[in-house]
Structures are given as C-alpha cells and as structure tokens.
Tab-separated table of C-alpha atoms in Angstrom:
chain	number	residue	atom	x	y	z
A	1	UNK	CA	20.348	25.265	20.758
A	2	UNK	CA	20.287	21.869	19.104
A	3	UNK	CA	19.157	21.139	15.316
A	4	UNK	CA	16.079	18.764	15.611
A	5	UNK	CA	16.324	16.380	12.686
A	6	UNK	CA	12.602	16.144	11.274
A	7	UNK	CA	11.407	12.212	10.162
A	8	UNK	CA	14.167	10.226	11.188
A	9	UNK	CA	14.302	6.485	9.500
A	10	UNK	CA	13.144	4.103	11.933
A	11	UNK	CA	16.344	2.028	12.050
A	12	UNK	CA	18.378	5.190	12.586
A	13	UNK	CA	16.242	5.749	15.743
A	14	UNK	CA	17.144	2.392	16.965
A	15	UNK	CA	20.419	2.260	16.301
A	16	UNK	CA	20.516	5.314	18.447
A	17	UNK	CA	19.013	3.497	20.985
A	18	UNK	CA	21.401	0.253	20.252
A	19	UNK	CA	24.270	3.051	20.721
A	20	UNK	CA	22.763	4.366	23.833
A	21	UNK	CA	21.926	1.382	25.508
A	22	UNK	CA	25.589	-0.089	25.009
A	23	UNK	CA	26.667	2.890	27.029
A	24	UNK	CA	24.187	2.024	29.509
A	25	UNK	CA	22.125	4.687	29.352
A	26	UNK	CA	19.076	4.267	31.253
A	27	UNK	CA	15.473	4.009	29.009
A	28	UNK	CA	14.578	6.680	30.152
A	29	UNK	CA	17.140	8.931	29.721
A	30	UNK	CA	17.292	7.344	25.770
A	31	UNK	CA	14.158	8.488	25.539
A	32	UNK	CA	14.801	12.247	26.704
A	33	UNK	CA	17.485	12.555	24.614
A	34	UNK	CA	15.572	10.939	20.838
A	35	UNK	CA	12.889	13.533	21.917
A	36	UNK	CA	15.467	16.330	22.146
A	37	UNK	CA	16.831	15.521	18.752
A	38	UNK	CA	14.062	14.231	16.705
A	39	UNK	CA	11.236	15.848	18.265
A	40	UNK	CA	8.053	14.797	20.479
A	41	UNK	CA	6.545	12.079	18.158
A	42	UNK	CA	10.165	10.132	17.216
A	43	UNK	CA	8.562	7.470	19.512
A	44	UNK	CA	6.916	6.609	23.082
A	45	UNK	CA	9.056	5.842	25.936
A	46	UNK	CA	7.265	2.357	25.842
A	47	UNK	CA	8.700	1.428	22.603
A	48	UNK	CA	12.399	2.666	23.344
A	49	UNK	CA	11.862	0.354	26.661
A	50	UNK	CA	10.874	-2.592	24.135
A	51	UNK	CA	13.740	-2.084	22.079
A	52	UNK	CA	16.162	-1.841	25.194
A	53	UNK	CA	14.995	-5.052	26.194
A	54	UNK	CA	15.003	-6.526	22.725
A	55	UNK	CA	18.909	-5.550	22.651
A	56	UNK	CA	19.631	-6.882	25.881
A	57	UNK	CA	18.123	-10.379	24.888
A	58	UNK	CA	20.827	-10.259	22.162
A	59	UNK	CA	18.991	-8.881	19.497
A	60	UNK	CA	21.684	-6.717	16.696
A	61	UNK	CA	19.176	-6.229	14.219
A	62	UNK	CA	18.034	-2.862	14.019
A	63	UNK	CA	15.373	-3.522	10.961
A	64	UNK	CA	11.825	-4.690	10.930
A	65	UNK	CA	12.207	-8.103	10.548
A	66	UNK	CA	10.167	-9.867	7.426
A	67	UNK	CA	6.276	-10.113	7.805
A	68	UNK	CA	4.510	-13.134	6.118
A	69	UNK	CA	1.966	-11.985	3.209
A	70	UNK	CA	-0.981	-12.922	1.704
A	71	UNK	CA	-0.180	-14.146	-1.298
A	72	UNK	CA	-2.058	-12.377	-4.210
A	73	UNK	CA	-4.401	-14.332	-6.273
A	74	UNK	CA	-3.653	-11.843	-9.250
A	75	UNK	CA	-1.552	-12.715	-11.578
A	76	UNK	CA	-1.348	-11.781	-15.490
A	77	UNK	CA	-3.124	-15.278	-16.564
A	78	UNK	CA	-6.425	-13.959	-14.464
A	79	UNK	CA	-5.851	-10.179	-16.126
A	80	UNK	CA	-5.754	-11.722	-19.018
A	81	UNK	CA	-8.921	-13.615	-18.686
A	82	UNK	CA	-10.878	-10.743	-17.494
A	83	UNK	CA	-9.578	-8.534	-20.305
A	84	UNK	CA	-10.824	-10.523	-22.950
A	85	UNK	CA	-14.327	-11.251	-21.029
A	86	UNK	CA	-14.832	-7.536	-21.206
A	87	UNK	CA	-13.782	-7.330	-24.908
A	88	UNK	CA	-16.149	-10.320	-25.705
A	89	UNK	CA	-19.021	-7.932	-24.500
A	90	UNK	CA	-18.126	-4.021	-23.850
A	91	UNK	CA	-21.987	-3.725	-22.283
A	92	UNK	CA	-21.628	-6.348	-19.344
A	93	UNK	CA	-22.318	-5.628	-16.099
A	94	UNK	CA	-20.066	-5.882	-12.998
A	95	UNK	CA	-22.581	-9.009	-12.032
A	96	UNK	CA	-21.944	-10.380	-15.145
A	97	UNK	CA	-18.599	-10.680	-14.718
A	98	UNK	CA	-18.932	-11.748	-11.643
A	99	UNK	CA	-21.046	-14.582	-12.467
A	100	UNK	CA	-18.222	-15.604	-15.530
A	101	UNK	CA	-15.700	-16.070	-12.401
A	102	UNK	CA	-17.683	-17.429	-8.962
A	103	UNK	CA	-13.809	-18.668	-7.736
A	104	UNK	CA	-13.121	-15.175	-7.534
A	105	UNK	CA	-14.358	-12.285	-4.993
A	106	UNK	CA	-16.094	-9.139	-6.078
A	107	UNK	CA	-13.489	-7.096	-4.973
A	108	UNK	CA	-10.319	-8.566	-6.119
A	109	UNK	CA	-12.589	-8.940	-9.978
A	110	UNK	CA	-13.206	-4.698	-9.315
A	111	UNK	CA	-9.724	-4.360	-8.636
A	112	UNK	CA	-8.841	-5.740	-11.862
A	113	UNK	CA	-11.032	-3.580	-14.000
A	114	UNK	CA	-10.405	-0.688	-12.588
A	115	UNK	CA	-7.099	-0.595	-11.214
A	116	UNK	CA	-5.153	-3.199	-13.412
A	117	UNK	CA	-6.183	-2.822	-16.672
A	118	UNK	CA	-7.679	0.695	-15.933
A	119	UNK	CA	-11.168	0.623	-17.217
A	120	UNK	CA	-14.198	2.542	-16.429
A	121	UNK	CA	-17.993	2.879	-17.219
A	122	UNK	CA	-19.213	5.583	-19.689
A	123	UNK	CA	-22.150	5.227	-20.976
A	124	UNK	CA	-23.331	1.701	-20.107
A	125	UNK	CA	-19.886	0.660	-21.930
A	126	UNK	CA	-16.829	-0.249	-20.590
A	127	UNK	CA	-14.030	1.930	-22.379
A	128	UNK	CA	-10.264	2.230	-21.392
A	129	UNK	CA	-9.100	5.509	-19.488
A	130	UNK	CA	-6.560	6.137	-21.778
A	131	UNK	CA	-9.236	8.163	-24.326
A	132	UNK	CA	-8.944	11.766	-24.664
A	133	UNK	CA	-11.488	14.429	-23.794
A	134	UNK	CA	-12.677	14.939	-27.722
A	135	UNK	CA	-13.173	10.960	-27.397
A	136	UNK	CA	-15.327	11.158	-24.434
A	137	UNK	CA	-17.118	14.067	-26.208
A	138	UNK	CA	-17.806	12.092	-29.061
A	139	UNK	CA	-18.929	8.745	-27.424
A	140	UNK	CA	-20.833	11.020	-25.310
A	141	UNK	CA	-22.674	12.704	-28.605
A	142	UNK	CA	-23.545	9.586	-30.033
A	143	UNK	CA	-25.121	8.338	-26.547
A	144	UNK	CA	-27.394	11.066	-26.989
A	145	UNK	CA	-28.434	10.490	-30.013
C-alpha cells in the first residue's frame, strides 16, 4: 500500500506533472497517479490537462506567475492623520470622521481605526485595545456614574 502525502505544495504537484508529461504520460493517466499519491482533491483532471498543455507550449515554470495588485491607498502619512483626528476629539463619531476625509471610503477609514491603529468604542469614546480589564472596569464605573 502506498503512503498518500496529505497537502502537497502546488508547484510540487506540477512539477510532478512537468516530470510525467516529459515521459509522455498520457493526462489522464497523470491524473490517476497525483490522485493515488496525494489523494482525491490534489486537483481535477481538467487542470492537470491545462498544465499538460501549458508545458507542451514551452512553458518551465512551475509557479504561479505574478498577479497585478491594487495598490493600497494606506500608508503611515494617512494613519497618521486619522490618529491624531481621533485624539483631537475621543467622542467623534464614525460620520465624523468620515466627513474630516470625503477622498477617502468608509471602509478603508474603518479599517484604519480598527484594524491599524486598533481602536474601539466603549462608552461613546474611542479608547485603544491595549487597556486592561481593571481599565475597562473603571472607565466603565465612571460611565455610570
């Protein structure tokens, strides 16, 4: 019985199928044998066919080639912006903020606060998630009162 090799890489797949396919080894038969060794869902017999035919046009590269990105429109001058906007007034709304940067969408601003430079609301004020549990129970006291 044959050791199945669990979550191959994906370039260690194709080179198995480079290997294969320079031994002419039909697709098919490729495709038998990565399902033998890496198991049912190493990849369809569709893509080994693409990849065949990708190495037969001359192709040697057996790594996902570079994808163009997005480029972000976050960058530490615009953290730095927002951070002191919130420090200017701790009891501003997300609309607020908002409203101090129209350029910017409402989701890249939210991704700032909270993910970036980790803030969150408690009790109508914007505090940093870095405070401790007696810190929160304090704040949380004086809300009260």
């Amino acid at each position: 019985m044959l050791k199945t090799i669990a979550d191959p890489a994906d370039c260690e797949v194709r080179s198995v199928i480079r290997f294969l396919n320079a031994k002419k080894v039909k697709p098919a038969e490729i495709h038998r044998q990565l399902v033998e060794i890496y198991g049912e869902n190493v990849m369809t017999d569709g893509m080994v066919r693409k990849w065949v035919r990708q190495f037969n046009d001359g192709r040697t590269n057996v790594h996902d080639e570079a994808r163009g990105r997005r480029p972000s429109v976050v960058n530490d001058g615009l953290v730095t912006k927002v951070n002191e906007k919130i420090r200017e007034n701790r009891r501003f709304t997300k609309r607020m903020l908002f409203d101090g940067f129209p350029q910017f969408s409402k989701t890249v601003l939210h991704e700032i606060v909270t993910n970036r430079l980790n803030y969150r609301k408690l009790c109508s004020r914007w505090v940093p998630k870095m405070l401790t549990d007696v810190h929160e129970t304090k704040r949380s006291d004086l809300a009260v009162l």
